[in-house]
Amino acid sequence: MDAGKSTLALQTNHNHAARGRVGLIFTVHDRSGEAVVTSRLGLTHDAIEVTEDFDFWRHTVDALTHGARVDYFICDEAQFYTPEQIEALAKITDELQIDVFCFGILTDFRTRLFPGAARLVELADRTEVLQVEALCWCGKRATHNARVEDGVMVTEGDQVVVGDTDEAPSAVSYEVLCRQHHRRRLTAARAQSVSLVPEPLPFG
Ligand SMILES: [Zn+2]
């Protein structure tokens, strides 16, 4: 699910901090379960957790009023922010001259835009597709997220699974696939099991 984006978020923070700029780092639902940005390469950084009612504007104005210096924001997992929070980030960029760098994915496992990601694309000065691209098991560029519940790929359900509720399935994971294999619901594990089955193959 990451596709190297948290790594890029931390790299961007490092580049700006190295120039003496002061930043704040935000995230939601980090894989560590805490308000920390962690990348698959093992880098970590403390972060401010963006809850559903987190007020970016108030938080920032309070910090500035108390004499803090803030030059930029690093916003990881920005797809999970509410559209209102994304709008607040645009206002902060325009009114407070703080550079806001958002990192996230566009679509969920049903191939639908996250509401926050949609608002971000609508408002951003600039959007870039990651150069560190994830690959599907077949080798093509992975453009879609698959949700796998207890070994089975699903395409319906809540957009966000909160891991610690009773209703949550026991084993939810995500796998990136190319569009074709997302459409066919052919995860790496399923492709492997299918290839072991003698004829006839169910996929043409
Ligand atoms: Zn594929």
PDB file of C-alpha atoms and ligand atoms in Angstrom:
ATOM      1  CA  MET A   1       0.000   0.000   0.000  1.00  0.00           C
ATOM      2  CA  ASP A   2       2.916   2.262   0.717  1.00  0.00           C
ATOM      3  CA  ALA A   3       4.712   2.166  -2.641  1.00  0.00           C
ATOM      4  CA  GLY A   4       7.554   4.126  -1.095  1.00  0.00           C
ATOM      5  CA  LYS A   5       5.486   7.195  -0.279  1.00  0.00           C
ATOM      6  CA  SER A   6       6.339   7.369   3.425  1.00  0.00           C
ATOM      7  CA  THR A   7       9.980   7.028   2.483  1.00  0.00           C
ATOM      8  CA  LEU A   8       9.605  10.021   0.173  1.00  0.00           C
ATOM      9  CA  ALA A   9       7.755  11.936   2.904  1.00  0.00           C
ATOM     10  CA  LEU A  10      10.647  11.436   5.317  1.00  0.00           C
ATOM     11  CA  GLN A  11      13.196  12.212   2.601  1.00  0.00           C
ATOM     12  CA  THR A  12      11.392  15.479   1.825  1.00  0.00           C
ATOM     13  CA  ASN A  13      11.407  16.372   5.521  1.00  0.00           C
ATOM     14  CA  HIS A  14      15.121  15.625   5.705  1.00  0.00           C
ATOM     15  CA  ASN A  15      15.891  17.815   2.684  1.00  0.00           C
ATOM     16  CA  HIS A  16      14.054  20.816   4.132  1.00  0.00           C
ATOM     17  CA  ALA A  17      15.338  20.335   7.687  1.00  0.00           C
ATOM     18  CA  ALA A  18      18.879  20.155   6.326  1.00  0.00           C
ATOM     19  CA  ARG A  19      18.360  23.680   4.964  1.00  0.00           C
ATOM     20  CA  GLY A  20      17.436  24.917   8.434  1.00  0.00           C
ATOM     21  CA  ARG A  21      13.710  25.033   7.793  1.00  0.00           C
ATOM     22  CA  VAL A  22      11.263  24.019  10.520  1.00  0.00           C
ATOM     23  CA  GLY A  23       8.476  21.607   9.725  1.00  0.00           C
ATOM     24  CA  LEU A  24       5.590  19.748  11.295  1.00  0.00           C
ATOM     25  CA  ILE A  25       4.873  16.132  10.359  1.00  0.00           C
ATOM     26  CA  PHE A  26       1.343  14.735  10.323  1.00  0.00           C
ATOM     27  CA  THR A  27      -0.035  11.259   9.725  1.00  0.00           C
ATOM     28  CA  VAL A  28      -3.089   9.040  10.205  1.00  0.00           C
ATOM     29  CA  HIS A  29      -3.315   5.333  10.971  1.00  0.00           C
ATOM     30  CA  ASP A  30       0.392   4.734  10.611  1.00  0.00           C
ATOM     31  CA  ARG A  31       1.313   1.059  10.299  1.00  0.00           C
ATOM     32  CA  SER A  32       3.013   1.248  13.685  1.00  0.00           C
ATOM     33  CA  GLY A  33      -0.324   2.181  15.259  1.00  0.00           C
ATOM     34  CA  GLU A  34       1.180   5.339  16.742  1.00  0.00           C
ATOM     35  CA  ALA A  35       1.636   8.870  15.499  1.00  0.00           C
ATOM     36  CA  VAL A  36       4.917   8.038  13.846  1.00  0.00           C
ATOM     37  CA  VAL A  37       5.745   8.032  10.173  1.00  0.00           C
ATOM     38  CA  THR A  38       7.537   4.809   9.391  1.00  0.00           C
ATOM     39  CA  SER A  39       8.816   3.683   6.041  1.00  0.00           C
ATOM     40  CA  ARG A  40       9.508   0.209   4.841  1.00  0.00           C
ATOM     41  CA  LEU A  41      13.186   1.120   4.723  1.00  0.00           C
ATOM     42  CA  GLY A  42      13.139   1.482   8.506  1.00  0.00           C
ATOM     43  CA  LEU A  43      13.183   5.278   8.807  1.00  0.00           C
ATOM     44  CA  THR A  44      10.883   6.752  11.448  1.00  0.00           C
ATOM     45  CA  HIS A  45       9.871  10.210  12.635  1.00  0.00           C
ATOM     46  CA  ASP A  46       7.471  11.396  15.331  1.00  0.00           C
ATOM     47  CA  ALA A  47       4.281  12.838  13.928  1.00  0.00           C
ATOM     48  CA  ILE A  48       1.079  14.562  14.954  1.00  0.00           C
ATOM     49  CA  GLU A  49      -1.933  12.265  14.605  1.00  0.00           C
ATOM     50  CA  VAL A  50      -4.652  13.709  12.381  1.00  0.00           C
ATOM     51  CA  THR A  51      -7.901  12.574  13.955  1.00  0.00           C
ATOM     52  CA  GLU A  52     -11.214  13.166  12.192  1.00  0.00           C
ATOM     53  CA  ASP A  53     -11.853  16.369  14.160  1.00  0.00           C
ATOM     54  CA  PHE A  54      -8.273  17.644  14.072  1.00  0.00           C
ATOM     55  CA  ASP A  55      -8.253  21.376  13.244  1.00  0.00           C
ATOM     56  CA  PHE A  56      -5.170  22.207  11.140  1.00  0.00           C
ATOM     57  CA  TRP A  57      -5.939  25.921  11.111  1.00  0.00           C
ATOM     58  CA  ARG A  58      -6.373  26.257  14.870  1.00  0.00           C
ATOM     59  CA  HIS A  59      -3.372  24.055  15.611  1.00  0.00           C
ATOM     60  CA  THR A  60      -1.167  26.168  13.346  1.00  0.00           C
ATOM     61  CA  VAL A  61      -2.422  29.572  14.461  1.00  0.00           C
ATOM     62  CA  ASP A  62      -1.995  28.510  18.115  1.00  0.00           C
ATOM     63  CA  ALA A  63       1.570  27.388  17.433  1.00  0.00           C
ATOM     64  CA  LEU A  64       2.444  30.626  15.620  1.00  0.00           C
ATOM     65  CA  THR A  65       0.786  32.729  18.333  1.00  0.00           C
ATOM     66  CA  HIS A  66       2.975  31.021  20.902  1.00  0.00           C
ATOM     67  CA  GLY A  67       6.050  31.984  18.938  1.00  0.00           C
ATOM     68  CA  ALA A  68       6.692  28.777  17.052  1.00  0.00           C
ATOM     69  CA  ARG A  69       8.274  28.942  13.641  1.00  0.00           C
ATOM     70  CA  VAL A  70       6.684  26.757  10.977  1.00  0.00           C
ATOM     71  CA  ASP A  71       7.986  26.759   7.417  1.00  0.00           C
ATOM     72  CA  TYR A  72       6.412  23.613   6.039  1.00  0.00           C
ATOM     73  CA  PHE A  73       4.129  20.639   6.671  1.00  0.00           C
ATOM     74  CA  ILE A  74       4.757  17.035   5.747  1.00  0.00           C
ATOM     75  CA  CYS A  75       1.343  15.343   5.535  1.00  0.00           C
ATOM     76  CA  ASP A  76       1.498  11.562   5.190  1.00  0.00           C
ATOM     77  CA  GLU A  77      -1.519   9.327   4.529  1.00  0.00           C
ATOM     78  CA  ALA A  78      -3.313  12.423   3.249  1.00  0.00           C
ATOM     79  CA  GLN A  79      -5.998  10.317   1.567  1.00  0.00           C
ATOM     80  CA  PHE A  80      -7.466   9.718   5.022  1.00  0.00           C
ATOM     81  CA  TYR A  81      -7.847  13.435   5.812  1.00  0.00           C
ATOM     82  CA  THR A  82     -11.354  14.830   5.470  1.00  0.00           C
ATOM     83  CA  PRO A  83     -12.120  17.181   2.549  1.00  0.00           C
ATOM     84  CA  GLU A  84     -12.491  19.974   5.131  1.00  0.00           C
ATOM     85  CA  GLN A  85      -9.010  19.263   6.464  1.00  0.00           C
ATOM     86  CA  ILE A  86      -7.617  19.410   2.916  1.00  0.00           C
ATOM     87  CA  GLU A  87      -9.339  22.774   2.454  1.00  0.00           C
ATOM     88  CA  ALA A  88      -7.727  23.985   5.681  1.00  0.00           C
ATOM     89  CA  LEU A  89      -4.324  22.988   4.296  1.00  0.00           C
ATOM     90  CA  ALA A  90      -4.972  25.076   1.173  1.00  0.00           C
ATOM     91  CA  LYS A  91      -5.921  28.037   3.371  1.00  0.00           C
ATOM     92  CA  ILE A  92      -2.769  27.578   5.446  1.00  0.00           C
ATOM     93  CA  THR A  93      -0.690  27.558   2.250  1.00  0.00           C
ATOM     94  CA  ASP A  94      -2.306  30.782   1.006  1.00  0.00           C
ATOM     95  CA  GLU A  95      -2.817  32.744   4.223  1.00  0.00           C
ATOM     96  CA  LEU A  96       0.137  31.649   6.362  1.00  0.00           C
ATOM     97  CA  GLN A  97       2.699  31.040   3.589  1.00  0.00           C
ATOM     98  CA  ILE A  98       3.489  27.561   4.880  1.00  0.00           C
ATOM     99  CA  ASP A  99       4.541  24.994   2.273  1.00  0.00           C
ATOM    100  CA  VAL A 100       2.350  21.905   2.507  1.00  0.00           C
ATOM    101  CA  PHE A 101       3.628  18.630   1.071  1.00  0.00           C
ATOM    102  CA  CYS A 102       1.025  15.864   1.027  1.00  0.00           C
ATOM    103  CA  PHE A 103       1.753  12.195   0.439  1.00  0.00           C
ATOM    104  CA  GLY A 104      -0.890   9.579  -0.112  1.00  0.00           C
ATOM    105  CA  ILE A 105      -2.658   7.267  -2.466  1.00  0.00           C
ATOM    106  CA  LEU A 106      -5.563   8.226  -4.705  1.00  0.00           C
ATOM    107  CA  THR A 107      -7.925   5.277  -4.762  1.00  0.00           C
ATOM    108  CA  ASP A 108      -9.135   2.630  -2.346  1.00  0.00           C
ATOM    109  CA  PHE A 109      -9.425  -1.118  -2.870  1.00  0.00           C
ATOM    110  CA  ARG A 110     -12.743  -0.583  -4.704  1.00  0.00           C
ATOM    111  CA  THR A 111     -10.862   1.675  -7.183  1.00  0.00           C
ATOM    112  CA  ARG A 112     -12.795   4.714  -5.863  1.00  0.00           C
ATOM    113  CA  LEU A 113     -11.102   7.990  -4.967  1.00  0.00           C
ATOM    114  CA  PHE A 114     -10.764   8.665  -1.255  1.00  0.00           C
ATOM    115  CA  PRO A 115     -12.761  11.866  -0.505  1.00  0.00           C
ATOM    116  CA  GLY A 116      -9.642  13.522   0.909  1.00  0.00           C
ATOM    117  CA  ALA A 117      -7.541  12.520  -2.100  1.00  0.00           C
ATOM    118  CA  ALA A 118     -10.189  13.866  -4.469  1.00  0.00           C
ATOM    119  CA  ARG A 119     -10.204  17.241  -2.704  1.00  0.00           C
ATOM    120  CA  LEU A 120      -6.427  17.264  -2.724  1.00  0.00           C
ATOM    121  CA  VAL A 121      -6.250  16.729  -6.484  1.00  0.00           C
ATOM    122  CA  GLU A 122      -8.832  19.486  -6.946  1.00  0.00           C
ATOM    123  CA  LEU A 123      -6.901  22.012  -4.848  1.00  0.00           C
ATOM    124  CA  ALA A 124      -3.218  21.145  -5.153  1.00  0.00           C
ATOM    125  CA  ASP A 125      -0.851  23.524  -6.906  1.00  0.00           C
ATOM    126  CA  ARG A 126       1.011  20.504  -8.219  1.00  0.00           C
ATOM    127  CA  THR A 127       0.610  16.734  -8.144  1.00  0.00           C
ATOM    128  CA  GLU A 128       3.240  14.147  -8.951  1.00  0.00           C
ATOM    129  CA  VAL A 129       3.127  10.402  -9.434  1.00  0.00           C
ATOM    130  CA  LEU A 130       5.792   8.640  -7.405  1.00  0.00           C
ATOM    131  CA  GLN A 131       8.922   7.749  -9.297  1.00  0.00           C
ATOM    132  CA  VAL A 132       9.493   4.803  -7.007  1.00  0.00           C
ATOM    133  CA  GLU A 133       6.805   2.715  -8.574  1.00  0.00           C
ATOM    134  CA  ALA A 134       5.419  -0.479  -7.139  1.00  0.00           C
ATOM    135  CA  LEU A 135       5.039  -3.466  -9.404  1.00  0.00           C
ATOM    136  CA  CYS A 136       2.278  -6.043  -9.697  1.00  0.00           C
ATOM    137  CA  TRP A 137       3.358  -9.665  -9.331  1.00  0.00           C
ATOM    138  CA  CYS A 138       3.218  -9.876 -13.156  1.00  0.00           C
ATOM    139  CA  GLY A 139       5.799  -7.090 -13.482  1.00  0.00           C
ATOM    140  CA  LYS A 140       3.468  -4.382 -14.775  1.00  0.00           C
ATOM    141  CA  ARG A 141       3.103  -1.056 -12.976  1.00  0.00           C
ATOM    142  CA  ALA A 142       0.862  -1.534  -9.955  1.00  0.00           C
ATOM    143  CA  THR A 143      -1.847   1.114 -10.046  1.00  0.00           C
ATOM    144  CA  HIS A 144      -4.558  -0.395  -7.837  1.00  0.00           C
ATOM    145  CA  ASN A 145      -4.859  -1.489  -4.243  1.00  0.00           C
ATOM    146  CA  ALA A 146      -6.403  -4.840  -3.430  1.00  0.00           C
ATOM    147  CA  ARG A 147      -7.794  -5.610   0.002  1.00  0.00           C
ATOM    148  CA  VAL A 148      -7.258  -9.203   1.031  1.00  0.00           C
ATOM    149  CA  GLU A 149      -9.348 -10.546   3.907  1.00  0.00           C
ATOM    150  CA  ASP A 150      -8.407 -13.955   5.229  1.00  0.00           C
ATOM    151  CA  GLY A 151      -6.645 -14.739   1.967  1.00  0.00           C
ATOM    152  CA  VAL A 152      -9.498 -13.640  -0.303  1.00  0.00           C
ATOM    153  CA  MET A 153      -9.497 -10.427  -2.334  1.00  0.00           C
ATOM    154  CA  VAL A 154     -12.594  -8.324  -1.684  1.00  0.00           C
ATOM    155  CA  THR A 155     -13.950  -5.342  -3.605  1.00  0.00           C
ATOM    156  CA  GLU A 156     -16.716  -4.247  -1.259  1.00  0.00           C
ATOM    157  CA  GLY A 157     -16.731  -3.048   2.302  1.00  0.00           C
ATOM    158  CA  ASP A 158     -15.869  -0.004   4.350  1.00  0.00           C
ATOM    159  CA  GLN A 159     -13.298   2.310   2.804  1.00  0.00           C
ATOM    160  CA  VAL A 160     -11.269   2.320   5.983  1.00  0.00           C
ATOM    161  CA  VAL A 161     -10.848  -0.698   8.224  1.00  0.00           C
ATOM    162  CA  VAL A 162     -10.125   0.225  11.804  1.00  0.00           C
ATOM    163  CA  GLY A 163      -7.989  -2.600  13.049  1.00  0.00           C
ATOM    164  CA  ASP A 164      -8.991  -2.759  16.672  1.00  0.00           C
ATOM    165  CA  THR A 165     -12.779  -3.126  16.538  1.00  0.00           C
ATOM    166  CA  ASP A 166     -14.569  -6.410  17.060  1.00  0.00           C
ATOM    167  CA  GLU A 167     -16.161  -6.361  13.615  1.00  0.00           C
ATOM    168  CA  ALA A 168     -12.850  -6.087  11.783  1.00  0.00           C
ATOM    169  CA  PRO A 169     -11.860  -9.238   9.896  1.00  0.00           C
ATOM    170  CA  SER A 170      -9.028 -11.104  11.551  1.00  0.00           C
ATOM    171  CA  ALA A 171      -6.526 -10.774   8.741  1.00  0.00           C
ATOM    172  CA  VAL A 172      -6.746  -7.721   6.468  1.00  0.00           C
ATOM    173  CA  SER A 173      -3.853  -6.895   4.211  1.00  0.00           C
ATOM    174  CA  TYR A 174      -3.310  -4.875   1.064  1.00  0.00           C
ATOM    175  CA  GLU A 175      -1.550  -5.803  -2.151  1.00  0.00           C
ATOM    176  CA  VAL A 176      -0.836  -3.592  -5.110  1.00  0.00           C
ATOM    177  CA  LEU A 177      -1.823  -4.930  -8.519  1.00  0.00           C
ATOM    178  CA  CYS A 178      -1.992  -3.753 -12.114  1.00  0.00           C
ATOM    179  CA  ARG A 179      -5.489  -2.806 -13.276  1.00  0.00           C
ATOM    180  CA  GLN A 180      -5.991  -6.042 -15.201  1.00  0.00           C
ATOM    181  CA  HIS A 181      -5.193  -8.274 -12.267  1.00  0.00           C
ATOM    182  CA  HIS A 182      -7.228  -6.091  -9.920  1.00  0.00           C
ATOM    183  CA  ARG A 183     -10.204  -6.496 -12.280  1.00  0.00           C
ATOM    184  CA  ARG A 184      -9.670 -10.264 -12.356  1.00  0.00           C
ATOM    185  CA  ARG A 185      -9.054 -10.383  -8.604  1.00  0.00           C
ATOM    186  CA  LEU A 186      -5.852 -12.241  -9.288  1.00  0.00           C
ATOM    187  CA  THR A 187      -3.544 -11.661  -6.338  1.00  0.00           C
ATOM    188  CA  ALA A 188      -0.045 -13.117  -6.277  1.00  0.00           C
ATOM    189  CA  ALA A 189      -1.154 -15.983  -4.027  1.00  0.00           C
ATOM    190  CA  ARG A 190      -4.159 -16.786  -6.198  1.00  0.00           C
ATOM    191  CA  ALA A 191      -2.092 -16.577  -9.403  1.00  0.00           C
ATOM    192  CA  GLN A 192       0.318 -19.073  -7.907  1.00  0.00           C
ATOM    193  CA  SER A 193      -2.406 -21.506  -6.848  1.00  0.00           C
ATOM    194  CA  VAL A 194      -4.116 -21.191 -10.231  1.00  0.00           C
ATOM    195  CA  SER A 195      -0.859 -21.973 -12.034  1.00  0.00           C
ATOM    196  CA  LEU A 196      -0.570 -25.205 -10.028  1.00  0.00           C
ATOM    197  CA  VAL A 197      -4.015 -26.409 -11.098  1.00  0.00           C
ATOM    198  CA  PRO A 198      -4.005 -28.661 -14.194  1.00  0.00           C
ATOM    199  CA  GLU A 199      -6.116 -27.752 -17.220  1.00  0.00           C
ATOM    200  CA  PRO A 200      -8.405 -26.134 -17.946  1.00  0.00           C
ATOM    201  CA  LEU A 201      -7.148 -22.790 -16.691  1.00  0.00           C
ATOM    202  CA  PRO A 202      -9.956 -20.523 -15.594  1.00  0.00           C
ATOM    203  CA  PHE A 203      -8.284 -17.470 -17.095  1.00  0.00           C
ATOM    204  CA  GLY A 204      -7.738 -16.904 -20.771  1.00  0.00           C
TER     205      GLY A 204
HETATM  206 ZN    ZN B   1      -0.559  -7.701 -13.002  1.00  0.00          ZN
END
